[in-house]
Amino acid sequence: LTQIIAEYSNSSTNKLMVDEIGYDVFDDFLIHLFQVDFEPEETRIRTEEMIYLQPLPGRIILDMIQTIPFTEEDHFYDFGSGLGHVPILVSLLTTARAVGIEYEPTYVSYSKLCAKKLEDYKVEFRNQDVRDSDFSDGTIFFMHTPFIGSILRQVLDSLRILSEKRCVTLCTYGSCTPLINQEKWLHPIKDGNGESHRLAIFTSYPT
């Protein structure tokens, strides 16, 4: 897997896609890599502040993994982990402990099947509302705009309080990025120019 990803990363064709909108050949690869004999369907009613599943371009996951120096001391959390692609790839390609928190139970079931298929026994998936989840041991967090409004505000406040104890790294993609870019306690280490189709990475410690 590492070799395949290295070949992808070194491809001049795919490098052109980094700042573009849409998907590329790596997403085709991921579809087959994560495919299991299970069809997930939405079973829980979401509030108007909860965003439905949105596929994340695979190159964004790789960009995050290649930008952040993950270590075995890191605890990575994906808020709104969907079908589990982000936590599984972080678990497989780094030494960090990865956890996905997802509101929809069938997505959690799918994610666990994917992890089992790939023999990834480090990754963990929790079927929880992130507001009720304990992520106090986290050091690196990811959000692909899983929620907006008061939910986003509550989660950001929790992360800000956590940042008073340790350095917090927050990676974002999607429409939440321009809002998070305005947080005074966060400092950009990878500037997505506040644009929703680019990966942005922030840290609670000034760089």
PDB file of C-alpha atoms in Angstrom, residues 36 38-44 46 53 78-85 87-88 99-116 123-130:
ATOM      1  CA  VAL A  36     -16.900  -4.919   1.343  1.00  0.00           C
ATOM      2  CA  PHE A  38     -22.269  -4.599   2.857  1.00  0.00           C
ATOM      3  CA  GLU A  39     -24.505  -1.764   1.701  1.00  0.00           C
ATOM      4  CA  PRO A  40     -24.694   1.063   4.277  1.00  0.00           C
ATOM      5  CA  GLU A  41     -27.868   3.128   4.435  1.00  0.00           C
ATOM      6  CA  GLU A  42     -28.881   6.105   6.558  1.00  0.00           C
ATOM      7  CA  THR A  43     -30.978   4.930   9.514  1.00  0.00           C
ATOM      8  CA  ARG A  44     -30.862   7.929  11.874  1.00  0.00           C
ATOM      9  CA  ARG A  46     -30.073  14.091  11.313  1.00  0.00           C
ATOM     10  CA  LEU A  53     -22.070  11.777   3.986  1.00  0.00           C
ATOM     11  CA  ASP A  78     -11.919  11.981  12.694  1.00  0.00           C
ATOM     12  CA  PHE A  79     -15.192  13.729  13.554  1.00  0.00           C
ATOM     13  CA  GLY A  80     -17.912  12.360  11.282  1.00  0.00           C
ATOM     14  CA  SER A  81     -15.789   9.500   9.960  1.00  0.00           C
ATOM     15  CA  GLY A  82     -18.382   8.225   7.474  1.00  0.00           C
ATOM     16  CA  LEU A  83     -17.198   4.985   5.852  1.00  0.00           C
ATOM     17  CA  GLY A  84     -13.897   5.090   7.707  1.00  0.00           C
ATOM     18  CA  HIS A  85     -11.414   5.902   4.940  1.00  0.00           C
ATOM     19  CA  PRO A  87      -8.966   6.779  10.161  1.00  0.00           C
ATOM     20  CA  ILE A  88      -8.036   3.537   8.391  1.00  0.00           C
ATOM     21  CA  VAL A  99     -10.327   6.789  16.032  1.00  0.00           C
ATOM     22  CA  GLY A 100     -13.386   7.537  13.922  1.00  0.00           C
ATOM     23  CA  ILE A 101     -16.482   9.034  15.556  1.00  0.00           C
ATOM     24  CA  GLU A 102     -19.636   8.630  13.479  1.00  0.00           C
ATOM     25  CA  TYR A 103     -23.313   9.346  14.195  1.00  0.00           C
ATOM     26  CA  GLU A 104     -24.738   6.796  11.709  1.00  0.00           C
ATOM     27  CA  PRO A 105     -24.481   3.170  12.994  1.00  0.00           C
ATOM     28  CA  THR A 106     -24.458   1.496   9.560  1.00  0.00           C
ATOM     29  CA  TYR A 107     -21.439   3.604   8.561  1.00  0.00           C
ATOM     30  CA  VAL A 108     -19.640   2.405  11.676  1.00  0.00           C
ATOM     31  CA  SER A 109     -20.498  -1.205  10.797  1.00  0.00           C
ATOM     32  CA  TYR A 110     -19.154  -0.667   7.282  1.00  0.00           C
ATOM     33  CA  SER A 111     -15.965   0.940   8.617  1.00  0.00           C
ATOM     34  CA  LYS A 112     -15.316  -1.966  10.952  1.00  0.00           C
ATOM     35  CA  LEU A 113     -15.734  -4.446   8.098  1.00  0.00           C
ATOM     36  CA  CYS A 114     -13.270  -2.448   5.990  1.00  0.00           C
ATOM     37  CA  ALA A 115     -10.730  -2.443   8.808  1.00  0.00           C
ATOM     38  CA  LYS A 116     -11.161  -6.187   9.309  1.00  0.00           C
ATOM     39  CA  VAL A 123      -8.129   1.613  14.301  1.00  0.00           C
ATOM     40  CA  GLU A 124     -11.228   2.198  16.430  1.00  0.00           C
ATOM     41  CA  PHE A 125     -14.724   3.326  15.454  1.00  0.00           C
ATOM     42  CA  ARG A 126     -17.305   4.760  17.828  1.00  0.00           C
ATOM     43  CA  ASN A 127     -20.987   5.148  17.043  1.00  0.00           C
ATOM     44  CA  GLN A 128     -21.531   8.385  18.944  1.00  0.00           C
ATOM     45  CA  ASP A 129     -22.607  11.979  18.680  1.00  0.00           C
ATOM     46  CA  VAL A 130     -19.287  13.805  18.881  1.00  0.00           C
TER      47      VAL A 130
END
